[in-house]
Every structure is written in structure tokens, then in C-alpha cells.
PDB file of C-alpha atoms and ligand atoms in Angstrom:
ATOM      1  CA  MET A 150     194.393 284.531-166.012  1.00 47.00           C
ATOM      2  CA  ASN A 151     193.764 287.402-163.645  1.00 53.00           C
ATOM      3  CA  LYS A 152     193.271 287.240-159.890  1.00 49.00           C
ATOM      4  CA  LYS A 153     189.493 287.611-160.186  1.00 53.00           C
ATOM      5  CA  SER A 154     189.213 284.578-162.504  1.00 55.00           C
ATOM      6  CA  LEU A 155     191.410 282.492-160.220  1.00 45.00           C
ATOM      7  CA  LEU A 156     189.272 283.453-157.233  1.00 44.00           C
ATOM      8  CA  LEU A 157     186.112 282.527-159.135  1.00 50.00           C
ATOM      9  CA  ILE A 158     187.541 279.113-160.115  1.00 51.00           C
ATOM     10  CA  PHE A 159     188.603 278.541-156.507  1.00 44.00           C
ATOM     11  CA  LEU A 160     185.104 279.403-155.249  1.00 47.00           C
ATOM     12  CA  VAL A 161     183.394 277.142-157.813  1.00 50.00           C
ATOM     13  CA  PHE A 162     185.624 274.171-156.875  1.00 47.00           C
ATOM     14  CA  SER A 163     185.113 274.857-153.157  1.00 46.00           C
ATOM     15  CA  LEU A 164     181.344 274.815-153.695  1.00 47.00           C
ATOM     16  CA  ILE A 165     181.510 271.518-155.634  1.00 46.00           C
ATOM     17  CA  PHE A 166     183.620 269.888-152.910  1.00 44.00           C
ATOM     18  CA  ALA A 167     181.265 271.213-150.219  1.00 45.00           C
ATOM     19  CA  LEU A 168     178.224 269.800-152.040  1.00 46.00           C
ATOM     20  CA  VAL A 169     179.899 266.421-152.582  1.00 44.00           C
ATOM     21  CA  GLY A 170     180.727 266.403-148.871  1.00 42.00           C
ATOM     22  CA  CYS A 171     177.087 267.076-148.010  1.00 43.00           C
ATOM     23  CA  VAL A 172     175.714 264.133-150.005  1.00 47.00           C
ATOM     24  CA  GLU A 173     178.484 261.710-149.135  1.00 54.00           C
ATOM     25  CA  LYS A 174     177.065 258.704-147.342  1.00 66.00           C
ATOM     26  CA  LYS A 175     178.590 257.414-144.151  1.00 75.00           C
ATOM     27  CA  GLU A 176     180.433 254.136-143.798  1.00 81.00           C
ATOM     28  CA  TYR A 177     178.497 251.965-141.370  1.00 89.00           C
ATOM     29  CA  ASN A 178     178.921 249.565-138.492  1.00 95.00           C
ATOM     30  CA  ILE A 179     177.009 246.388-139.314  1.00 97.00           C
ATOM     31  CA  ASP A 180     176.021 245.798-135.670  1.00 97.00           C
ATOM     32  CA  ASP A 181     173.963 249.017-135.814  1.00 97.00           C
ATOM     33  CA  TYR A 182     171.421 247.256-138.048  1.00 98.00           C
ATOM     34  CA  PHE A 183     170.818 244.378-135.629  1.00 98.00           C
ATOM     35  CA  LEU A 184     167.585 244.342-133.619  1.00 98.00           C
ATOM     36  CA  GLU A 185     166.671 241.488-131.301  1.00 98.00           C
ATOM     37  CA  LEU A 186     163.658 239.385-130.475  1.00 98.00           C
ATOM     38  CA  THR A 187     163.576 236.310-128.246  1.00 98.00           C
ATOM     39  CA  TYR A 188     163.318 233.000-130.118  1.00 98.00           C
ATOM     40  CA  LYS A 189     160.779 230.461-128.889  1.00 98.00           C
ATOM     41  CA  ASP A 190     159.930 226.996-130.192  1.00 98.00           C
ATOM     42  CA  ASP A 191     157.874 227.049-133.392  1.00 98.00           C
ATOM     43  CA  PHE A 192     158.442 230.766-133.856  1.00 98.00           C
ATOM     44  CA  LYS A 193     155.722 231.912-136.233  1.00 98.00           C
ATOM     45  CA  ILE A 194     156.071 234.850-138.626  1.00 99.00           C
ATOM     46  CA  LEU A 195     152.916 236.123-140.314  1.00 99.00           C
ATOM     47  CA  GLN A 196     153.488 237.848-143.643  1.00 98.00           C
ATOM     48  CA  LEU A 197     150.887 240.375-144.805  1.00 98.00           C
ATOM     49  CA  THR A 198     151.433 242.085-148.134  1.00 98.00           C
ATOM     50  CA  ASP A 199     150.160 244.660-150.616  1.00 98.00           C
ATOM     51  CA  ILE A 200     147.570 246.360-148.395  1.00 98.00           C
ATOM     52  CA  HIS A 201     147.559 249.448-150.701  1.00 98.00           C
ATOM     53  CA  PHE A 202     145.539 251.793-148.448  1.00 98.00           C
ATOM     54  CA  ASN A 203     144.683 255.205-149.941  1.00 97.00           C
ATOM     55  CA  ASN A 204     143.658 258.483-148.277  1.00 97.00           C
ATOM     56  CA  LYS A 205     140.039 258.428-149.475  1.00 96.00           C
ATOM     57  CA  ASP A 206     138.256 255.340-148.221  1.00 96.00           C
ATOM     58  CA  ASP A 207     136.908 254.222-144.909  1.00 96.00           C
ATOM     59  CA  HIS A 208     139.124 251.192-144.278  1.00 97.00           C
ATOM     60  CA  GLN A 209     136.980 249.604-141.544  1.00 98.00           C
ATOM     61  CA  ILE A 210     135.965 246.573-143.598  1.00 98.00           C
ATOM     62  CA  HIS A 211     139.619 245.926-144.490  1.00 98.00           C
ATOM     63  CA  TYR A 212     140.623 246.104-140.822  1.00 98.00           C
ATOM     64  CA  LYS A 213     137.937 243.532-140.037  1.00 98.00           C
ATOM     65  CA  PHE A 214     139.221 241.420-142.911  1.00 98.00           C
ATOM     66  CA  MET A 215     142.874 241.528-141.804  1.00 98.00           C
ATOM     67  CA  ASP A 216     141.742 240.785-138.244  1.00 98.00           C
ATOM     68  CA  LEU A 217     140.547 237.336-139.419  1.00 98.00           C
ATOM     69  CA  THR A 218     144.028 236.418-140.634  1.00 98.00           C
ATOM     70  CA  ILE A 219     145.919 237.961-137.729  1.00 98.00           C
ATOM     71  CA  LYS A 220     143.748 236.111-135.177  1.00 98.00           C
ATOM     72  CA  ASP A 221     143.985 232.850-137.159  1.00 98.00           C
ATOM     73  CA  ALA A 222     147.752 232.939-137.312  1.00 98.00           C
ATOM     74  CA  ASN A 223     148.387 234.034-133.714  1.00 98.00           C
ATOM     75  CA  ALA A 224     151.947 234.808-134.776  1.00 98.00           C
ATOM     76  CA  ASP A 225     155.060 235.838-132.845  1.00 98.00           C
ATOM     77  CA  LEU A 226     155.985 238.461-135.447  1.00 98.00           C
ATOM     78  CA  ILE A 227     154.089 240.206-138.241  1.00 99.00           C
ATOM     79  CA  VAL A 228     156.017 241.315-141.339  1.00 98.00           C
ATOM     80  CA  VAL A 229     154.303 243.573-143.877  1.00 98.00           C
ATOM     81  CA  THR A 230     156.173 243.163-147.146  1.00 98.00           C
ATOM     82  CA  GLY A 231     155.575 246.470-148.861  1.00 97.00           C
ATOM     83  CA  ASP A 232     152.964 248.378-150.842  1.00 97.00           C
ATOM     84  CA  LEU A 233     151.193 249.301-147.629  1.00 98.00           C
ATOM     85  CA  PHE A 234     150.010 252.481-149.323  1.00 97.00           C
ATOM     86  CA  THR A 235     149.060 254.015-152.643  1.00 96.00           C
ATOM     87  CA  PHE A 236     148.342 257.751-152.332  1.00 96.00           C
ATOM     88  CA  ALA A 237     147.808 257.540-148.579  1.00 97.00           C
ATOM     89  CA  ASP A 238     148.133 260.491-146.224  1.00 98.00           C
ATOM     90  CA  LYS A 239     149.680 260.720-142.746  1.00 98.00           C
ATOM     91  CA  LYS A 240     146.361 259.966-141.001  1.00 98.00           C
ATOM     92  CA  THR A 241     145.930 256.745-143.023  1.00 98.00           C
ATOM     93  CA  ALA A 242     149.471 255.609-142.244  1.00 98.00           C
ATOM     94  CA  ILE A 243     149.113 256.338-138.524  1.00 98.00           C
ATOM     95  CA  GLU A 244     145.760 254.498-138.391  1.00 98.00           C
ATOM     96  CA  LEU A 245     147.184 251.423-140.148  1.00 98.00           C
ATOM     97  CA  PHE A 246     150.170 251.254-137.790  1.00 98.00           C
ATOM     98  CA  GLU A 247     147.893 251.743-134.758  1.00 98.00           C
ATOM     99  CA  PHE A 248     145.782 248.828-136.005  1.00 98.00           C
ATOM    100  CA  ILE A 249     148.777 246.497-136.437  1.00 98.00           C
ATOM    101  CA  ASP A 250     150.268 247.624-133.122  1.00 98.00           C
ATOM    102  CA  SER A 251     146.987 247.030-131.244  1.00 98.00           C
ATOM    103  CA  TYR A 252     147.577 243.241-131.230  1.00 98.00           C
ATOM    104  CA  GLY A 253     150.611 243.624-128.978  1.00 98.00           C
ATOM    105  CA  ILE A 254     152.579 241.374-131.361  1.00 98.00           C
ATOM    106  CA  PRO A 255     156.026 242.502-132.551  1.00 98.00           C
ATOM    107  CA  TRP A 256     155.730 243.783-136.123  1.00 98.00           C
ATOM    108  CA  THR A 257     157.830 245.183-138.902  1.00 98.00           C
ATOM    109  CA  VAL A 258     157.623 246.615-142.377  1.00 98.00           C
ATOM    110  CA  CYS A 259     159.671 246.790-145.554  1.00 97.00           C
ATOM    111  CA  PHE A 260     158.814 249.225-148.314  1.00 96.00           C
ATOM    112  CA  GLY A 261     157.312 248.356-151.684  1.00 96.00           C
ATOM    113  CA  ASN A 262     157.511 250.217-154.959  1.00 94.00           C
ATOM    114  CA  HIS A 263     154.277 252.147-154.227  1.00 93.00           C
ATOM    115  CA  ASP A 264     155.035 253.357-150.700  1.00 94.00           C
ATOM    116  CA  GLU A 265     156.559 256.637-151.865  1.00 90.00           C
ATOM    117  CA  GLN A 266     153.434 257.406-153.905  1.00 91.00           C
ATOM    118  CA  ALA A 267     151.904 259.229-150.968  1.00 94.00           C
ATOM    119  CA  TYR A 268     150.917 262.544-149.387  1.00 97.00           C
ATOM    120  CA  PHE A 269     153.884 262.225-147.055  1.00 96.00           C
ATOM    121  CA  SER A 270     157.609 261.897-147.607  1.00 95.00           C
ATOM    122  CA  ILE A 271     159.512 258.662-147.178  1.00 93.00           C
ATOM    123  CA  ASP A 272     161.560 260.537-144.534  1.00 94.00           C
ATOM    124  CA  TRP A 273     158.387 261.161-142.534  1.00 97.00           C
ATOM    125  CA  LEU A 274     157.390 257.491-142.835  1.00 97.00           C
ATOM    126  CA  THR A 275     160.793 256.149-141.795  1.00 96.00           C
ATOM    127  CA  ASP A 276     160.971 258.600-138.867  1.00 97.00           C
ATOM    128  CA  LEU A 277     157.551 257.442-137.695  1.00 98.00           C
ATOM    129  CA  LEU A 278     158.591 253.775-137.851  1.00 98.00           C
ATOM    130  CA  ASN A 279     162.050 254.397-136.377  1.00 98.00           C
ATOM    131  CA  HIS A 280     160.467 255.870-133.240  1.00 97.00           C
ATOM    132  CA  TYR A 281     157.202 253.971-133.129  1.00 98.00           C
ATOM    133  CA  GLY A 282     157.455 252.041-129.883  1.00 95.00           C
ATOM    134  CA  ASN A 283     158.392 248.676-128.461  1.00 95.00           C
ATOM    135  CA  ASN A 284     156.286 246.389-130.672  1.00 98.00           C
ATOM    136  CA  CYS A 285     157.607 247.926-133.872  1.00 98.00           C
ATOM    137  CA  LEU A 286     160.976 246.486-134.910  1.00 98.00           C
ATOM    138  CA  PHE A 287     162.162 248.821-137.626  1.00 98.00           C
ATOM    139  CA  LYS A 288     165.447 250.555-138.227  1.00 97.00           C
ATOM    140  CA  ASP A 289     166.386 252.794-141.091  1.00 96.00           C
ATOM    141  CA  ILE A 290     169.758 254.500-140.959  1.00 95.00           C
ATOM    142  CA  LYS A 291     169.167 257.526-143.169  1.00 89.00           C
ATOM    143  CA  ASP A 292     172.647 258.670-144.108  1.00 89.00           C
ATOM    144  CA  ASP A 293     174.370 255.310-144.556  1.00 93.00           C
ATOM    145  CA  ASN A 294     175.904 254.204-147.837  1.00 94.00           C
ATOM    146  CA  VAL A 295     173.455 251.308-148.210  1.00 96.00           C
ATOM    147  CA  HIS A 296     170.860 251.961-150.899  1.00 95.00           C
ATOM    148  CA  GLY A 297     167.213 251.979-149.828  1.00 94.00           C
ATOM    149  CA  ARG A 298     165.235 252.857-146.719  1.00 93.00           C
ATOM    150  CA  SER A 299     164.352 249.647-144.886  1.00 93.00           C
ATOM    151  CA  ASN A 300     167.442 247.468-144.589  1.00 97.00           C
ATOM    152  CA  PHE A 301     167.808 245.931-141.129  1.00 98.00           C
ATOM    153  CA  VAL A 302     167.936 242.615-139.300  1.00 98.00           C
ATOM    154  CA  ILE A 303     165.875 241.038-136.539  1.00 98.00           C
ATOM    155  CA  ASN A 304     168.037 238.472-134.773  1.00 98.00           C
ATOM    156  CA  LEU A 305     165.943 235.784-133.096  1.00 98.00           C
ATOM    157  CA  MET A 306     167.943 235.258-129.918  1.00 98.00           C
ATOM    158  CA  ASP A 307     168.158 231.885-128.218  1.00 98.00           C
ATOM    159  CA  GLY A 308     169.949 232.915-125.032  1.00 97.00           C
ATOM    160  CA  ASN A 309     173.163 234.561-126.199  1.00 96.00           C
ATOM    161  CA  ASN A 310     173.048 232.854-129.599  1.00 97.00           C
ATOM    162  CA  ILE A 311     171.309 233.943-132.769  1.00 98.00           C
ATOM    163  CA  HIS A 312     168.934 231.110-133.731  1.00 98.00           C
ATOM    164  CA  THR A 313     167.822 232.701-137.020  1.00 98.00           C
ATOM    165  CA  GLN A 314     168.255 236.068-138.679  1.00 98.00           C
ATOM    166  CA  ILE A 315     165.252 237.754-140.234  1.00 98.00           C
ATOM    167  CA  ILE A 316     166.798 240.050-142.822  1.00 98.00           C
ATOM    168  CA  VAL A 317     164.488 242.812-144.050  1.00 98.00           C
ATOM    169  CA  MET A 318     165.465 244.739-147.188  1.00 98.00           C
ATOM    170  CA  ASP A 319     164.182 247.499-149.450  1.00 96.00           C
ATOM    171  CA  SER A 320     163.678 246.249-153.024  1.00 96.00           C
ATOM    172  CA  ASN A 321     163.370 249.916-153.903  1.00 92.00           C
ATOM    173  CA  LYS A 322     161.072 252.288-155.662  1.00 82.00           C
ATOM    174  CA  LEU A 323     158.549 253.079-158.305  1.00 62.00           C
ATOM    175  CA  ASN A 324     161.500 253.501-160.602  1.00 60.00           C
ATOM    176  CA  PHE A 325     159.910 251.827-163.597  1.00 60.00           C
ATOM    177  CA  SER A 326     162.521 252.504-166.229  1.00 62.00           C
ATOM    178  CA  TYR A 327     164.710 250.869-168.831  1.00 65.00           C
ATOM    179  CA  PHE A 328     165.439 248.220-166.209  1.00 64.00           C
ATOM    180  CA  GLY A 329     161.733 247.643-165.491  1.00 81.00           C
ATOM    181  CA  TYR A 330     160.991 247.542-161.783  1.00 90.00           C
ATOM    182  CA  ASP A 331     163.658 248.713-159.410  1.00 92.00           C
ATOM    183  CA  TYR A 332     166.154 246.205-158.056  1.00 93.00           C
ATOM    184  CA  ILE A 333     168.392 245.430-155.102  1.00 96.00           C
ATOM    185  CA  LYS A 334     171.582 247.443-155.529  1.00 95.00           C
ATOM    186  CA  GLU A 335     175.216 246.364-155.158  1.00 97.00           C
ATOM    187  CA  SER A 336     175.607 248.326-151.898  1.00 97.00           C
ATOM    188  CA  GLN A 337     172.733 246.291-150.432  1.00 97.00           C
ATOM    189  CA  ILE A 338     174.281 242.991-151.554  1.00 98.00           C
ATOM    190  CA  LEU A 339     177.537 244.019-149.869  1.00 98.00           C
ATOM    191  CA  TRP A 340     175.510 244.925-146.746  1.00 98.00           C
ATOM    192  CA  TYR A 341     173.782 241.499-146.838  1.00 98.00           C
ATOM    193  CA  GLU A 342     177.174 239.781-147.081  1.00 98.00           C
ATOM    194  CA  ARG A 343     178.381 241.720-144.056  1.00 98.00           C
ATOM    195  CA  VAL A 344     175.219 240.801-142.116  1.00 98.00           C
ATOM    196  CA  VAL A 345     175.711 237.094-142.817  1.00 98.00           C
ATOM    197  CA  ASN A 346     179.450 237.169-142.111  1.00 98.00           C
ATOM    198  CA  ARG A 347     178.988 239.112-138.867  1.00 98.00           C
ATOM    199  CA  ALA A 348     176.420 236.583-137.625  1.00 98.00           C
ATOM    200  CA  LYS A 349     178.819 233.767-138.534  1.00 98.00           C
ATOM    201  CA  GLU A 350     181.594 235.494-136.600  1.00 98.00           C
ATOM    202  CA  LEU A 351     179.312 235.905-133.557  1.00 97.00           C
ATOM    203  CA  ASN A 352     178.383 232.216-133.869  1.00 97.00           C
ATOM    204  CA  GLY A 353     181.946 230.885-133.529  1.00 97.00           C
ATOM    205  CA  GLY A 354     182.478 230.603-137.295  1.00 97.00           C
ATOM    206  CA  ASN A 355     179.308 228.604-137.977  1.00 97.00           C
ATOM    207  CA  ILE A 356     176.785 229.949-140.502  1.00 98.00           C
ATOM    208  CA  VAL A 357     173.585 231.319-138.927  1.00 98.00           C
ATOM    209  CA  GLU A 358     170.469 230.514-140.943  1.00 98.00           C
ATOM    210  CA  SER A 359     168.430 233.431-142.227  1.00 98.00           C
ATOM    211  CA  ILE A 360     165.130 234.331-143.826  1.00 98.00           C
ATOM    212  CA  LEU A 361     164.756 237.277-146.206  1.00 98.00           C
ATOM    213  CA  TYR A 362     161.754 239.555-146.555  1.00 98.00           C
ATOM    214  CA  PHE A 363     161.419 242.214-149.265  1.00 98.00           C
ATOM    215  CA  HIS A 364     158.792 243.337-151.778  1.00 98.00           C
ATOM    216  CA  ILE A 365     159.776 242.690-155.403  1.00 97.00           C
ATOM    217  CA  PRO A 366     160.779 239.110-156.242  1.00 98.00           C
ATOM    218  CA  LEU A 367     164.219 238.407-157.689  1.00 98.00           C
ATOM    219  CA  PRO A 368     164.592 237.736-161.431  1.00 97.00           C
ATOM    220  CA  GLU A 369     165.185 234.050-160.608  1.00 98.00           C
ATOM    221  CA  ILE A 370     161.463 233.692-159.839  1.00 98.00           C
ATOM    222  CA  ASP A 371     160.919 233.137-163.589  1.00 98.00           C
ATOM    223  CA  ASP A 372     163.708 230.548-163.862  1.00 98.00           C
ATOM    224  CA  ALA A 373     162.331 228.753-160.818  1.00 98.00           C
ATOM    225  CA  TRP A 374     158.823 228.559-162.307  1.00 98.00           C
ATOM    226  CA  ALA A 375     160.075 227.427-165.733  1.00 98.00           C
ATOM    227  CA  LYS A 376     162.277 224.739-164.186  1.00 98.00           C
ATOM    228  CA  ALA A 377     159.496 223.569-161.865  1.00 98.00           C
ATOM    229  CA  GLU A 378     157.218 223.162-164.901  1.00 97.00           C
ATOM    230  CA  GLU A 379     159.943 221.149-166.671  1.00 98.00           C
ATOM    231  CA  GLY A 380     160.100 218.880-163.615  1.00 97.00           C
ATOM    232  CA  SER A 381     163.697 219.824-162.746  1.00 98.00           C
ATOM    233  CA  ALA A 382     165.010 218.348-159.507  1.00 98.00           C
ATOM    234  CA  ASP A 383     166.348 221.833-158.675  1.00 97.00           C
ATOM    235  CA  ALA A 384     162.911 223.482-158.622  1.00 98.00           C
ATOM    236  CA  ILE A 385     160.135 221.858-156.621  1.00 98.00           C
ATOM    237  CA  LEU A 386     156.745 223.577-156.619  1.00 98.00           C
ATOM    238  CA  GLU A 387     155.641 223.166-153.005  1.00 97.00           C
ATOM    239  CA  SER A 388     152.339 225.012-153.160  1.00 98.00           C
ATOM    240  CA  GLY A 389     150.281 227.780-154.720  1.00 98.00           C
ATOM    241  CA  GLU A 390     149.421 229.107-158.133  1.00 98.00           C
ATOM    242  CA  LYS A 391     150.749 231.435-160.806  1.00 98.00           C
ATOM    243  CA  ARG A 392     147.858 233.476-162.179  1.00 98.00           C
ATOM    244  CA  GLU A 393     149.854 236.353-163.687  1.00 98.00           C
ATOM    245  CA  ASN A 394     153.265 236.947-165.169  1.00 98.00           C
ATOM    246  CA  ALA A 395     155.817 237.562-162.461  1.00 97.00           C
ATOM    247  CA  CYS A 396     157.105 241.157-162.466  1.00 96.00           C
ATOM    248  CA  PRO A 397     160.670 241.043-161.154  1.00 96.00           C
ATOM    249  CA  PRO A 398     163.229 243.648-162.237  1.00 93.00           C
ATOM    250  CA  LEU A 399     164.845 243.153-165.652  1.00 91.00           C
ATOM    251  CA  ASN A 400     168.242 244.001-164.206  1.00 91.00           C
ATOM    252  CA  ASN A 401     169.843 241.122-162.342  1.00 95.00           C
ATOM    253  CA  THR A 402     172.464 242.255-159.826  1.00 95.00           C
ATOM    254  CA  ASN A 403     173.267 238.624-158.930  1.00 97.00           C
ATOM    255  CA  PHE A 404     171.870 238.797-155.424  1.00 98.00           C
ATOM    256  CA  PHE A 405     170.550 235.237-155.715  1.00 98.00           C
ATOM    257  CA  ASN A 406     174.015 233.932-156.610  1.00 98.00           C
ATOM    258  CA  LYS A 407     175.463 235.728-153.578  1.00 98.00           C
ATOM    259  CA  ILE A 408     172.742 234.148-151.407  1.00 98.00           C
ATOM    260  CA  LEU A 409     173.660 230.693-152.753  1.00 98.00           C
ATOM    261  CA  GLU A 410     177.370 231.361-152.242  1.00 98.00           C
ATOM    262  CA  LEU A 411     176.994 232.428-148.602  1.00 98.00           C
ATOM    263  CA  GLY A 412     174.718 229.521-147.669  1.00 98.00           C
ATOM    264  CA  SER A 413     172.755 231.256-144.906  1.00 98.00           C
ATOM    265  CA  THR A 414     169.345 232.161-146.351  1.00 98.00           C
ATOM    266  CA  LYS A 415     166.747 229.404-146.547  1.00 98.00           C
ATOM    267  CA  ALA A 416     163.710 231.392-147.709  1.00 98.00           C
ATOM    268  CA  ILE A 417     163.113 234.577-149.721  1.00 98.00           C
ATOM    269  CA  ASN A 418     159.623 235.930-149.064  1.00 98.00           C
ATOM    270  CA  THR A 419     158.182 238.621-151.317  1.00 98.00           C
ATOM    271  CA  GLY A 420     154.896 240.210-152.423  1.00 98.00           C
ATOM    272  CA  HIS A 421     154.332 242.532-155.442  1.00 97.00           C
ATOM    273  CA  ASP A 422     152.429 240.214-157.821  1.00 98.00           C
ATOM    274  CA  HIS A 423     148.957 240.166-156.289  1.00 98.00           C
ATOM    275  CA  VAL A 424     147.604 236.988-157.836  1.00 98.00           C
ATOM    276  CA  ASN A 425     150.625 234.756-157.549  1.00 98.00           C
ATOM    277  CA  ASN A 426     151.011 232.790-154.347  1.00 98.00           C
ATOM    278  CA  PHE A 427     153.311 229.962-155.354  1.00 98.00           C
ATOM    279  CA  ARG A 428     156.369 228.845-153.492  1.00 98.00           C
ATOM    280  CA  ILE A 429     159.147 226.900-155.112  1.00 98.00           C
ATOM    281  CA  LYS A 430     162.158 225.367-153.442  1.00 98.00           C
ATOM    282  CA  TYR A 431     164.760 226.480-155.990  1.00 98.00           C
ATOM    283  CA  LYS A 432     168.343 225.304-155.563  1.00 98.00           C
ATOM    284  CA  GLY A 433     167.514 224.588-151.930  1.00 98.00           C
ATOM    285  CA  ILE A 434     165.971 228.005-151.155  1.00 98.00           C
ATOM    286  CA  TYR A 435     162.269 228.793-150.914  1.00 98.00           C
ATOM    287  CA  LEU A 436     161.203 231.499-153.365  1.00 98.00           C
ATOM    288  CA  THR A 437     157.864 232.449-151.887  1.00 98.00           C
ATOM    289  CA  TYR A 438     155.025 234.835-152.644  1.00 98.00           C
ATOM    290  CA  GLY A 439     152.908 236.017-149.736  1.00 98.00           C
ATOM    291  CA  ILE A 440     149.117 236.163-149.924  1.00 98.00           C
ATOM    292  CA  LYS A 441     147.609 239.602-150.531  1.00 98.00           C
ATOM    293  CA  ALA A 442     146.056 241.082-147.382  1.00 98.00           C
ATOM    294  CA  THR A 443     143.244 243.292-148.776  1.00 98.00           C
ATOM    295  CA  SER A 444     141.075 243.735-151.877  1.00 98.00           C
ATOM    296  CA  TYR A 445     142.771 246.948-153.060  1.00 97.00           C
ATOM    297  CA  ILE A 446     144.073 247.505-156.630  1.00 96.00           C
ATOM    298  CA  TYR A 447     143.761 244.085-158.305  1.00 98.00           C
ATOM    299  CA  TYR A 448     143.156 240.760-156.564  1.00 98.00           C
ATOM    300  CA  ASP A 449     141.354 237.435-156.745  1.00 98.00           C
ATOM    301  CA  ASP A 450     138.603 236.750-154.189  1.00 98.00           C
ATOM    302  CA  ASP A 451     140.010 233.334-153.381  1.00 98.00           C
ATOM    303  CA  MET A 452     143.629 234.467-152.995  1.00 98.00           C
ATOM    304  CA  LEU A 453     143.422 236.855-150.046  1.00 98.00           C
ATOM    305  CA  GLY A 454     144.562 236.554-146.417  1.00 98.00           C
ATOM    306  CA  GLY A 455     148.138 235.956-145.263  1.00 98.00           C
ATOM    307  CA  LEU A 456     150.967 233.439-145.065  1.00 98.00           C
ATOM    308  CA  SER A 457     152.893 232.271-142.029  1.00 98.00           C
ATOM    309  CA  LEU A 458     156.328 230.750-141.767  1.00 99.00           C
ATOM    310  CA  THR A 459     157.185 228.743-138.670  1.00 99.00           C
ATOM    311  CA  VAL A 460     160.846 228.464-137.707  1.00 98.00           C
ATOM    312  CA  LYS A 461     161.323 225.198-135.828  1.00 98.00           C
ATOM    313  CA  ARG A 462     164.032 224.647-133.259  1.00 98.00           C
ATOM    314  CA  ASP A 463     165.777 222.201-135.623  1.00 98.00           C
ATOM    315  CA  HIS A 464     165.742 225.036-138.246  1.00 98.00           C
ATOM    316  CA  SER A 465     163.187 223.356-140.479  1.00 98.00           C
ATOM    317  CA  LEU A 466     160.617 225.759-141.931  1.00 98.00           C
ATOM    318  CA  GLU A 467     156.881 225.228-142.282  1.00 98.00           C
ATOM    319  CA  TYR A 468     154.520 227.479-144.270  1.00 98.00           C
ATOM    320  CA  THR A 469     150.790 227.845-143.549  1.00 98.00           C
ATOM    321  CA  ASP A 470     148.323 229.613-145.877  1.00 98.00           C
ATOM    322  CA  TYR A 471     145.469 231.632-144.385  1.00 98.00           C
ATOM    323  CA  PHE A 472     142.724 232.295-146.898  1.00 98.00           C
ATOM    324  CA  HIS A 473     139.679 234.433-146.167  1.00 98.00           C
ATOM    325  CA  THR A 474     136.963 236.065-148.248  1.00 98.00           C
ATOM    326  CA  TYR A 475     135.256 239.414-147.736  1.00 98.00           C
ATOM    327  CA  SER A 476     131.898 237.584-147.454  1.00 98.00           C
ATOM    328  CA  GLU A 477     133.025 236.734-143.895  1.00 98.00           C
ATOM    329  CA  VAL A 478     133.026 240.404-142.867  1.00 98.00           C
ATOM    330  CA  GLU A 479     130.300 241.947-145.016  1.00 93.00           C
TER     331      GLU A 479
HETATM  332 FE1  FE2 B1528     151.187 245.807-154.875  1.00 82.35          FE
END
């Protein structure tokens, strides 16, 4: 091999190493994902889901419609669990966030599988939310080695103690593939474990209870429904209906088993399936669908509005359904 060939090989390897270096994700400090909000008695979280705004329509009637639910609930925090947009542009996104922010209530967002189907990049959207202002509790760390773009925690602080953790995660993208819908990745499950263990450490070794919010339900949603229908003691249907097949991912990364093992999370709140709104207490954990917030894409007239979850001081949880129809605003 001559000198020229050796030099070429050296340059090719240098380039590969440089590129690998560029895409390498950073190890993270778990405390960097923790945001704080003050806990108060009967802390109420309003979940809105699957708004699906596009760039074409005048959304005024939908703002009036969502206003009914937001005023009804009078919540302490609003969580929008994904699919805020389908082919929206920057103006639509800014208008929607201005609307939510106008209530002066703390609010947050996780992404759904449609939120990257837009006339903006997911980088633009996360930057906007990362720097939105005081009411918006959102934190995406771009170059971490945790998969997804909306993994963070809102610690409800009772003095110096964490009363409850609200853990927000990205159930990932419009990656409809061999594995069906996208799924929560191993790096996110490891991140979740670190979140729970860090809270336990901060709480003198005692587990801190938590509530999860993300978009696509876990594969166990089907087991929970089947067992509830069989009358299993492990799966109690608390409320709601199943009007369509659930669409969880086909690939099960065992997140639910990790949740059971760690013993912190008491409720997993999702959206995604527009005409399911059931909640089942499965193996001691609520598997819960929200209630769709607007009439975009597909919906049922009598299954629109929002869902709240009240976190009591004694850590018991209480759900409230808010149903509205568009006849109230037309
Ligand atoms: Fe949706």
C-alpha cells in the first residue's frame, strides 16, 4: 500500500469518527429535567387532547368550544396530550399557544404522532415552547441521549417536598412501520427509572407518587380492556366507552412492567384514539383516555370536551369528565 492510499484511509476514518462525534448524544443530569409548580389542595389537572389544528381553517369556533371546557374545569394546570396539529403552520401554532396561555393557568404539552406533520420543524416547535414564558412548563433537551422531544417532569412542590410528579413523555412519531405506531424507547424507560429513583432519593428513600402523560397508549390497554370485560379483579372499568379498536404500538418495550416494578406511577393518561374515553384501573394503575378537545379529523359529537384529574392531599385521585357539544357555540 502506498503513502497516498494510507493517507486516504486515514482521512476516511477521521471523517467517520468526526461524524460519529457530531451525532453522539450527551449523557444527562436527571435534575435538569425537573420543573416545579406549587402544590395546593385538590390540585386539578385538565387534559385536552387531539386538537389537530391545520393551517387552512378559521379556528374561532374551536376556540369558543375549548373555552367551555377550560372555564368549566378551572384547573391548576392544563396538559395537552399530543396531536395538537396536522399540517399546521407557524401562525396556527403561535395562535393556539396564545389562546391556551391567555387563561393565565400553567400549561404544558407533549407531542403526538401527528405533530411533526407540519409546515414547521419539530426544532422550531420545541424552541418556541422551551422559551415561551412563565405559564408554559415545557423542557426539551435537544442533544440528550433520551429518545423523543418532550420528556420532562413537573414536580408539584409542597414546601421543600415533592407531593406528586407529573411526568410528561414523548410517545414518538408518525413512524407507522412494521411495529405499527411508534413506541416508547428503552432510553426513555431508563430516563423514567432515573426520574422516579431521583425523586425517591430526594424524599428520604420514600417513593414519590407520579402521574404520566403521553399520547399513544401502551400495548397493555388491550389486555386491560379484555380483562375488564372478563370481570377480572385486576382490571376494573371505572368509566367511559370503547367505540373503536385501540391503536397502541405493536412493539412492547415493557414500559408498563417497569412502571409496576418501580411502584410510583398511579395513572397513565393518553389520547390518540379519538372515540375511546374509557379508564380502567389495571393492576392498580389507571389506564386512561382523555376526551377529544375539538371536532377535527374523526370524532363523536357526544364524546368531546376534556378530562380533569384532581390530586388530593392524601394522594387519592379523582377524575371528572367535561362533555360539551358544538351546538353550544354555533
Ligand atoms: Fe389524533
